[in-house]
Tab-separated table of C-alpha atoms in Angstrom:
chain	number	residue	atom	x	y	z
A	89	MET	CA	33.475	-20.013	-6.909
A	90	ALA	CA	29.903	-20.608	-4.848
A	91	VAL	CA	29.211	-17.815	-2.634
A	92	VAL	CA	26.162	-19.843	-1.645
A	93	GLU	CA	25.271	-23.583	-1.751
A	94	THR	CA	22.606	-25.189	-0.332
A	95	THR	CA	22.213	-29.190	-0.326
A	96	ASP	CA	18.801	-30.706	0.577
A	97	LEU	CA	18.082	-27.862	2.350
A	98	THR	CA	14.867	-28.782	4.592
A	99	LYS	CA	12.704	-26.681	6.871
A	100	ILE	CA	9.715	-27.706	8.729
A	101	TYR	CA	7.434	-25.742	11.200
A	102	GLN	CA	5.824	-27.233	14.168
A	103	LYS	CA	5.995	-30.824	12.393
A	104	ARG	CA	3.192	-29.364	10.368
A	105	TYR	CA	4.611	-27.199	7.469
A	106	ILE	CA	6.877	-27.644	5.169
A	107	ALA	CA	8.334	-24.487	4.100
A	108	LEU	CA	11.479	-25.840	2.285
A	109	ASN	CA	11.505	-29.110	0.686
A	110	ALA	CA	15.068	-30.496	-0.070
A	111	LEU	CA	16.318	-27.268	-1.824
A	112	SER	CA	19.641	-27.440	-3.659
A	113	MET	CA	20.753	-24.049	-4.959
A	114	ARG	CA	24.258	-22.770	-5.890
A	115	VAL	CA	24.934	-19.110	-6.793
A	116	GLU	CA	28.338	-18.074	-8.162
A	117	LYS	CA	30.285	-15.095	-7.316
A	118	GLY	CA	29.542	-11.884	-9.340
A	119	THR	CA	26.268	-13.094	-10.476
A	120	VAL	CA	22.715	-11.317	-9.868
A	121	TYR	CA	20.690	-14.177	-9.021
A	122	GLY	CA	16.806	-13.885	-9.213
A	123	LEU	CA	15.103	-16.094	-7.065
A	124	VAL	CA	11.618	-16.276	-8.395
A	125	GLY	CA	8.462	-17.979	-7.289
A	126	PRO	CA	4.542	-17.150	-6.236
A	127	ASN	CA	3.998	-15.885	-2.835
A	128	GLY	CA	4.303	-18.802	-0.308
A	129	ALA	CA	6.984	-20.454	-2.276
A	130	GLY	CA	9.804	-20.340	0.093
A	131	LYS	CA	11.873	-17.316	-0.871
A	132	SER	CA	11.506	-15.443	2.624
A	133	THR	CA	12.709	-18.785	4.377
A	134	THR	CA	15.196	-19.343	2.375
A	135	PHE	CA	16.487	-15.960	3.103
A	136	ARG	CA	15.929	-16.331	7.027
A	137	LEU	CA	18.194	-19.521	6.921
A	138	LEU	CA	21.034	-17.919	4.574
A	139	LEU	CA	21.183	-14.969	7.102
A	140	GLY	CA	21.445	-17.582	10.013
A	141	LEU	CA	18.101	-16.147	11.721
A	142	GLN	CA	16.927	-19.916	12.162
A	143	ARG	CA	18.258	-23.462	11.705
A	144	PRO	CA	17.504	-25.673	8.938
A	145	THR	CA	15.586	-28.986	9.612
A	146	ALA	CA	18.142	-30.756	7.678
A	147	GLY	CA	20.105	-30.306	4.932
A	148	ARG	CA	23.320	-28.350	4.413
A	149	LEU	CA	24.112	-24.673	4.102
A	150	SER	CA	27.023	-22.866	3.073
A	151	VAL	CA	27.519	-19.219	2.723
A	152	LEU	CA	30.796	-17.499	1.380
A	153	GLY	CA	32.574	-20.820	1.855
A	154	GLU	CA	31.680	-21.259	5.373
A	155	THR	CA	28.636	-23.048	7.215
A	156	MET	CA	26.253	-20.562	8.345
A	157	THR	CA	24.567	-21.070	12.021
A	158	PRO	CA	22.700	-18.262	14.281
A	159	GLU	CA	26.234	-18.395	15.871
A	160	ARG	CA	28.027	-16.773	12.845
A	161	ALA	CA	27.785	-13.119	13.875
A	162	ASP	CA	30.923	-12.658	11.788
A	163	LEU	CA	29.345	-14.113	8.724
A	164	ARG	CA	26.540	-12.276	8.801
A	165	ARG	CA	28.668	-8.728	8.799
A	166	ARG	CA	29.754	-9.766	5.421
A	167	ILE	CA	26.235	-9.673	4.316
A	168	GLY	CA	23.971	-6.938	3.227
A	169	PHE	CA	20.263	-7.500	3.559
A	170	LEU	CA	16.982	-5.540	2.410
A	171	PRO	CA	13.865	-6.776	3.912
A	172	THR	CA	10.101	-6.584	2.129
A	173	ASN	CA	8.680	-3.184	2.858
A	174	PRO	CA	11.456	-2.104	5.336
A	175	THR	CA	10.707	0.581	7.986
A	176	PHE	CA	12.689	3.457	9.346
A	177	PRO	CA	12.812	6.025	12.089
A	178	ARG	CA	10.821	8.684	10.264
A	179	HIS	CA	12.672	11.437	11.942
A	180	LEU	CA	15.887	11.120	10.575
A	181	THR	CA	17.226	12.126	7.312
A	182	PRO	CA	18.784	9.520	4.892
A	183	ILE	CA	22.665	11.134	6.130
A	184	GLY	CA	21.506	10.544	9.974
A	185	TYR	CA	20.097	6.988	9.568
A	186	LEU	CA	22.981	5.924	7.570
A	187	GLU	CA	25.432	7.364	10.340
A	188	PHE	CA	23.301	5.473	12.718
A	189	VAL	CA	23.985	1.986	10.712
A	190	GLY	CA	27.608	2.818	10.292
A	191	SER	CA	27.670	2.853	14.010
A	192	ILE	CA	25.874	-0.209	14.997
A	193	LEU	CA	28.380	-1.821	12.314
A	194	GLY	CA	31.515	-0.506	14.319
A	195	MET	CA	32.536	1.879	11.220
A	196	PRO	CA	35.005	4.604	12.049
A	197	ARG	CA	32.898	7.677	12.077
A	198	GLU	CA	34.901	9.268	8.987
A	199	ARG	CA	34.705	6.202	7.019
A	200	ALA	CA	31.103	5.812	7.505
A	201	LYS	CA	30.195	9.468	6.132
A	202	ILE	CA	32.312	8.525	3.182
A	203	GLN	CA	30.601	5.349	2.401
A	204	LEU	CA	27.429	7.050	2.962
A	205	ALA	CA	28.211	9.823	0.405
A	206	ARG	CA	28.977	7.493	-2.082
A	207	LEU	CA	25.822	5.247	-1.413
A	208	LEU	CA	23.478	8.415	-1.361
A	209	GLN	CA	24.658	9.273	-4.975
A	210	ALA	CA	24.731	5.683	-5.953
A	211	VAL	CA	20.993	5.106	-5.375
A	212	ASP	CA	19.992	8.961	-6.467
A	213	LEU	CA	19.372	10.347	-3.344
A	214	THR	CA	21.870	13.338	-2.984
A	215	SER	CA	19.185	15.734	-3.305
A	216	ALA	CA	17.164	14.373	-0.614
A	217	ALA	CA	19.732	13.718	1.985
A	218	SER	CA	18.768	16.330	4.268
A	219	GLN	CA	15.441	15.651	4.295
A	220	ARG	CA	13.258	13.873	7.055
A	221	LEU	CA	12.185	9.989	6.036
A	222	GLU	CA	8.675	10.498	6.918
A	223	GLY	CA	7.932	12.417	3.665
A	224	PHE	CA	9.834	10.067	1.507
A	225	SER	CA	7.951	7.798	-1.369
A	226	THR	CA	7.958	3.924	-0.861
A	227	GLY	CA	10.531	3.959	-3.940
A	228	MET	CA	12.824	6.355	-2.010
A	229	LEU	CA	12.451	4.425	1.275
A	230	THR	CA	13.634	1.284	-0.837
A	231	ARG	CA	16.452	3.209	-2.105
A	232	VAL	CA	17.546	4.395	1.558
A	233	GLY	CA	17.104	0.825	2.491
A	234	ILE	CA	19.647	-0.517	-0.130
A	235	ALA	CA	22.198	1.993	0.758
A	236	ALA	CA	21.860	0.659	4.271
A	237	ALA	CA	22.435	-2.879	3.287
A	238	LEU	CA	25.562	-1.654	1.287
A	239	MET	CA	27.140	0.337	4.408
A	240	ASN	CA	29.255	-2.747	5.179
A	241	ASP	CA	30.463	-2.979	1.751
A	242	PRO	CA	28.850	-6.720	1.695
A	243	GLU	CA	30.331	-9.793	-0.389
A	244	LEU	CA	26.817	-10.899	-0.475
A	245	LEU	CA	23.725	-8.625	-1.082
A	246	ILE	CA	20.217	-10.130	-0.391
A	247	LEU	CA	17.042	-8.273	-1.586
A	248	ASP	CA	13.858	-9.434	-0.628
A	249	GLU	CA	11.034	-8.206	-3.023
A	250	PRO	CA	12.671	-4.812	-3.314
A	251	THR	CA	10.138	-3.584	-6.011
A	252	SER	CA	7.141	-4.647	-3.745
A	253	GLY	CA	4.452	-1.947	-4.031
A	254	LEU	CA	6.054	0.487	-6.398
A	255	ASP	CA	4.585	1.878	-9.641
A	256	PRO	CA	6.369	1.249	-12.980
A	257	SER	CA	8.583	4.516	-12.354
A	258	GLY	CA	9.652	3.389	-8.708
A	259	ARG	CA	10.428	0.052	-9.925
A	260	LYS	CA	12.498	1.439	-12.894
A	261	GLN	CA	14.643	3.546	-10.281
A	262	ILE	CA	15.225	0.380	-8.235
A	263	ILE	CA	16.310	-1.929	-10.956
A	264	GLU	CA	18.849	0.771	-12.033
A	265	SER	CA	20.114	1.410	-8.732
A	266	ILE	CA	20.681	-2.600	-8.693
A	267	ARG	CA	22.435	-2.022	-11.652
A	268	GLN	CA	24.754	0.299	-10.701
A	269	ILE	CA	25.891	-1.667	-7.642
A	270	ALA	CA	26.761	-5.021	-9.236
A	271	GLY	CA	29.876	-5.949	-10.039
A	272	ARG	CA	32.387	-8.853	-10.328
A	273	ASP	CA	33.109	-8.567	-6.289
A	274	ARG	CA	29.578	-8.492	-5.446
A	275	THR	CA	26.904	-11.235	-5.395
A	276	ILE	CA	23.344	-10.202	-5.473
A	277	ILE	CA	19.939	-12.495	-4.915
A	278	ILE	CA	16.721	-10.809	-5.392
A	279	ALA	CA	13.645	-12.545	-4.464
A	280	THR	CA	10.774	-11.524	-6.502
A	281	HIS	CA	7.446	-12.533	-8.082
A	282	ILE	CA	7.836	-9.772	-10.689
A	283	LEU	CA	9.566	-11.820	-14.065
A	284	GLY	CA	10.268	-8.658	-15.658
A	285	ASP	CA	12.328	-7.216	-13.165
A	286	VAL	CA	14.270	-10.519	-13.310
A	287	GLU	CA	14.719	-10.464	-16.846
A	288	ARG	CA	15.779	-6.632	-16.794
A	289	VAL	CA	18.547	-7.100	-13.936
A	290	CYS	CA	19.452	-10.818	-13.323
A	291	THR	CA	22.346	-12.816	-14.808
A	292	ASP	CA	21.017	-16.191	-13.347
A	293	VAL	CA	17.503	-17.425	-12.275
A	294	GLY	CA	16.115	-19.981	-10.124
A	295	ILE	CA	12.422	-20.746	-9.928
A	296	ILE	CA	11.079	-22.174	-6.441
A	297	SER	CA	7.758	-23.914	-6.105
A	298	GLU	CA	6.307	-25.263	-2.941
A	299	GLY	CA	9.795	-24.901	-1.133
A	300	ARG	CA	11.636	-26.639	-3.948
A	301	LEU	CA	13.756	-25.290	-6.674
A	302	ILE	CA	12.448	-26.843	-9.983
A	303	TYR	CA	14.776	-24.768	-12.272
A	304	THR	CA	18.238	-23.061	-12.145
A	305	GLY	CA	20.616	-21.733	-14.620
A	306	PRO	CA	21.663	-18.537	-16.576
A	307	MET	CA	19.236	-15.942	-17.613
A	308	SER	CA	19.974	-16.556	-21.305
A	309	GLU	CA	18.985	-20.242	-21.180
A	310	MET	CA	15.664	-19.298	-19.590
A	311	ARG	CA	15.057	-16.876	-22.672
A	312	ARG	CA	16.185	-19.920	-24.909
A	313	LEU	CA	13.855	-21.786	-23.604
A	314	ALA	CA	11.154	-19.300	-23.530
A	315	ARG	CA	11.680	-18.290	-26.960
A	316	GLN	CA	10.318	-21.211	-29.259
A	317	GLY	CA	9.870	-19.726	-32.282
A	318	THR	CA	6.726	-17.685	-31.470
A	319	ILE	CA	5.796	-14.993	-33.512
A	320	SER	CA	2.705	-12.936	-32.793
A	321	LEU	CA	1.061	-10.892	-35.498
A	322	GLU	CA	-1.815	-8.033	-35.900
A	323	LEU	CA	-2.810	-7.635	-39.399
A	324	ASP	CA	-5.191	-5.869	-41.602
A	325	GLY	CA	-6.734	-6.690	-45.174
A	326	ASP	CA	-7.643	-9.756	-46.491
A	327	ILE	CA	-7.166	-11.654	-43.225
A	328	ALA	CA	-8.867	-14.865	-44.540
A	329	ALA	CA	-6.484	-15.276	-47.269
A	330	PHE	CA	-3.584	-15.250	-45.082
A	331	ALA	CA	-5.209	-17.628	-42.663
A	332	GLU	CA	-5.345	-20.003	-45.512
A	333	GLN	CA	-2.039	-19.605	-46.382
A	334	VAL	CA	-0.420	-20.274	-42.936
A	335	PRO	CA	-0.261	-24.085	-43.126
A	336	THR	CA	1.774	-23.741	-46.133
A	337	LEU	CA	4.396	-22.500	-43.550
A	338	ASP	CA	4.804	-26.353	-42.471
A	339	GLU	CA	7.094	-26.633	-45.190
A	340	TYR	CA	9.790	-24.782	-43.753
A	341	SER	CA	9.181	-26.361	-40.194
A	342	SER	CA	6.427	-28.047	-38.181
A	343	LEU	CA	4.344	-25.374	-36.413
A	344	SER	CA	1.283	-24.882	-34.409
A	345	TRP	CA	-1.074	-21.600	-34.942
A	346	GLN	CA	-4.032	-19.907	-33.698
A	347	ARG	CA	-6.097	-16.974	-34.808
A	348	MET	CA	-7.815	-14.560	-32.818
A	349	GLY	CA	-9.580	-12.200	-35.270
A	350	ASN	CA	-7.073	-10.068	-37.082
A	351	GLU	CA	-4.608	-11.435	-34.722
A	352	PHE	CA	-2.238	-14.666	-35.099
A	353	ARG	CA	0.078	-16.499	-32.997
A	354	ILE	CA	2.573	-18.851	-34.770
A	355	THR	CA	4.834	-21.231	-33.393
A	356	PHE	CA	7.673	-23.063	-35.362
A	357	LEU	CA	8.889	-26.063	-33.547
A	358	GLY	CA	11.812	-26.450	-35.528
A	359	THR	CA	15.570	-25.650	-34.662
A	360	HIS	CA	16.186	-22.603	-37.162
A	361	PRO	CA	17.056	-19.042	-35.701
A	362	LEU	CA	14.220	-16.964	-35.106
A	363	GLU	CA	14.963	-14.405	-37.954
A	364	GLU	CA	14.402	-17.166	-40.708
A	365	TYR	CA	11.126	-17.902	-39.208
A	366	VAL	CA	10.292	-14.151	-39.332
A	367	GLY	CA	11.472	-13.827	-42.806
A	368	ARG	CA	9.325	-16.728	-44.022
A	369	VAL	CA	6.256	-14.924	-42.012
A	370	LEU	CA	7.057	-11.552	-43.775
A	371	GLN	CA	7.402	-13.367	-47.162
A	372	LEU	CA	3.826	-14.607	-46.436
A	373	ILE	CA	2.517	-11.265	-45.620
A	374	ALA	CA	3.770	-9.544	-48.815
A	375	ARG	CA	2.424	-12.839	-50.935
A	376	THR	CA	-1.209	-12.570	-49.671
A	377	GLY	CA	-1.205	-8.536	-49.614
A	378	VAL	CA	-2.200	-8.023	-46.029
A	379	GLU	CA	-0.940	-4.939	-44.066
A	380	LEU	CA	1.422	-5.707	-40.998
A	381	LEU	CA	0.035	-3.591	-38.084
A	382	HIS	CA	2.138	-5.377	-35.154
A	383	LEU	CA	4.934	-8.041	-34.835
A	384	ASN	CA	6.448	-9.473	-31.788
A	385	THR	CA	8.825	-12.107	-31.100
A	386	GLY	CA	9.007	-11.755	-27.445
A	387	ALA	CA	5.767	-10.984	-25.730
A	388	ASP	CA	5.264	-12.630	-22.196
A	389	GLU	CA	7.972	-15.327	-23.406
A	390	ILE	CA	9.593	-15.234	-19.901
A	391	GLU	CA	6.309	-15.512	-18.118
A	392	ASP	CA	5.426	-18.437	-20.118
A	393	ALA	CA	8.802	-20.232	-19.687
A	394	PHE	CA	8.102	-19.619	-15.734
A	395	LEU	CA	4.660	-21.196	-16.022
A	396	ASP	CA	5.717	-23.933	-18.300
A	397	ARG	CA	8.360	-24.822	-15.386
A	398	LEU	CA	5.579	-24.626	-12.934
A	399	GLU	CA	3.312	-26.863	-14.933
A	400	GLU	CA	5.922	-29.302	-15.518
A	401	ASP	CA	6.847	-29.866	-11.795
A	402	ARG	CA	3.388	-30.237	-11.134
A	403	SER	CA	2.760	-32.896	-13.746
A	404	ARG	CA	5.886	-34.788	-12.324
A	405	GLY	CA	4.804	-34.496	-8.973
A	406	ILE	CA	1.338	-36.188	-10.365
A	407	GLN	CA	3.521	-38.983	-11.833
A	408	ARG	CA	5.426	-39.174	-8.379
A	409	LEU	CA	2.244	-39.914	-6.771
A	410	ALA	CA	0.643	-42.604	-9.294
A	411	ALA	CA	4.060	-44.560	-9.181
A	412	TRP	CA	3.752	-44.280	-5.375
A	413	SER	CA	0.374	-45.626	-5.388
A	414	ALA	CA	1.300	-48.458	-8.064
A	415	SER	CA	3.841	-49.709	-6.104
A	416	GLN	CA	2.000	-49.905	-2.874
A	417	GLU	CA	-0.733	-51.959	-4.726
A	418	GLY	CA	1.694	-54.534	-6.001
A	419	PRO	CA	2.428	-57.684	-4.253
A	420	ASP	CA	5.078	-57.641	-1.540
A	421	ARG	CA	8.153	-59.870	-1.044
A	422	ASP	CA	5.662	-62.808	0.641
A	423	GLY	CA	3.553	-62.466	-2.720
A	424	GLU	CA	0.635	-60.791	-0.396
A	425	ALA	CA	-1.109	-57.778	-1.942
A	426	LEU	CA	-0.353	-54.343	-0.013
A	427	PRO	CA	-3.128	-52.186	0.788
A	428	PRO	CA	-4.008	-49.540	-1.836
A	429	LEU	CA	-3.391	-45.811	-1.104
A	430	THR	CA	-6.611	-44.307	0.473
A	431	ALA	CA	-7.421	-41.168	1.515
A	432	ASP	CA	-7.166	-41.710	4.975
A	433	ARG	CA	-3.893	-43.271	4.724
A	434	PRO	CA	-1.549	-41.335	2.523
A	435	PRO	CA	2.299	-41.575	2.940
A	436	GLU	CA	3.808	-39.202	5.216
A	437	ALA	CA	6.061	-37.919	2.788
A	438	ASP	CA	3.212	-37.164	0.365
A	439	ARG	CA	0.954	-35.817	2.922
A	440	PRO	CA	-0.468	-32.459	1.761
A	441	LEU	CA	0.730	-29.906	3.833
A	442	SER	CA	0.425	-26.121	4.118
A	443	VAL	CA	3.174	-24.056	2.921
A	444	GLU	CA	4.510	-21.432	5.141
A	445	THR	CA	4.127	-17.701	3.325
A	446	GLY	CA	7.680	-16.933	2.402
């Protein structure tokens, strides 16, 4: 079952800014979906439309099996939302704030108390439940925000950059909190530009660039695309002898390799399991007598795959523009040559536009 489904979702502001460009996305029930993209890619705009805070310019949008519009307050009650860098009334305690949230949601007082007690334990804030929020760190405030977003026990939870501005310790706590609340009956969408967070907690991932979804699929598939048989090595000893023998590995599989001092990056281009490539490299290390200081088969693999998807999309964009230009320079139906594409007459659909920060 799709909890979120969009088809050609488009948002244009003031006829000048294309924030979303025919975005089609499907998020299945029970998944933790990472919406990944650089700043300004359209992540926050997507969330505003999913929450019914704005109307799309074009396209279709379904949330929890129903069409979302600004009038659907009943649908929004089934959704929890954490904005980027949330602010709180600092004079309240976590208990007082969550009681306030419960009253806004129309929850019975007793049920609200039971719910907030469970949530404060889930986000590891029980010991700070009676402290005023004004003394909380950014990470603690984010966890309060997650608890507030869960007060109505939502079917869909949307988190916009939940680890923004946090140090590694704070990020780890937030990721662990998200793991605690994920489950088969709850779907979570996380917008982030921190790829490590996506890899640690998400089951599925979508890459958004300039308002378009350029990749979507299971996290396992992204890892498979990323891990193209690349092995990074740091060696000591007779490095020259090892470097001289590296080309002999191509008898096993086609490869490319780089050397940077005593470090090597070897990429096998075949389809064999990664363990077989590692074994071949270890045999070469033993044969040449060098000392292995460090071996890594996963360094930056997700980041590399992410950048590869962005680069592929840019290349396709250039090809689309070239194809359009060629079509304009060809003869029209009457055999007359059409004017070539010029800088002062770009097609309206391809006119460079600013993209809203989101």
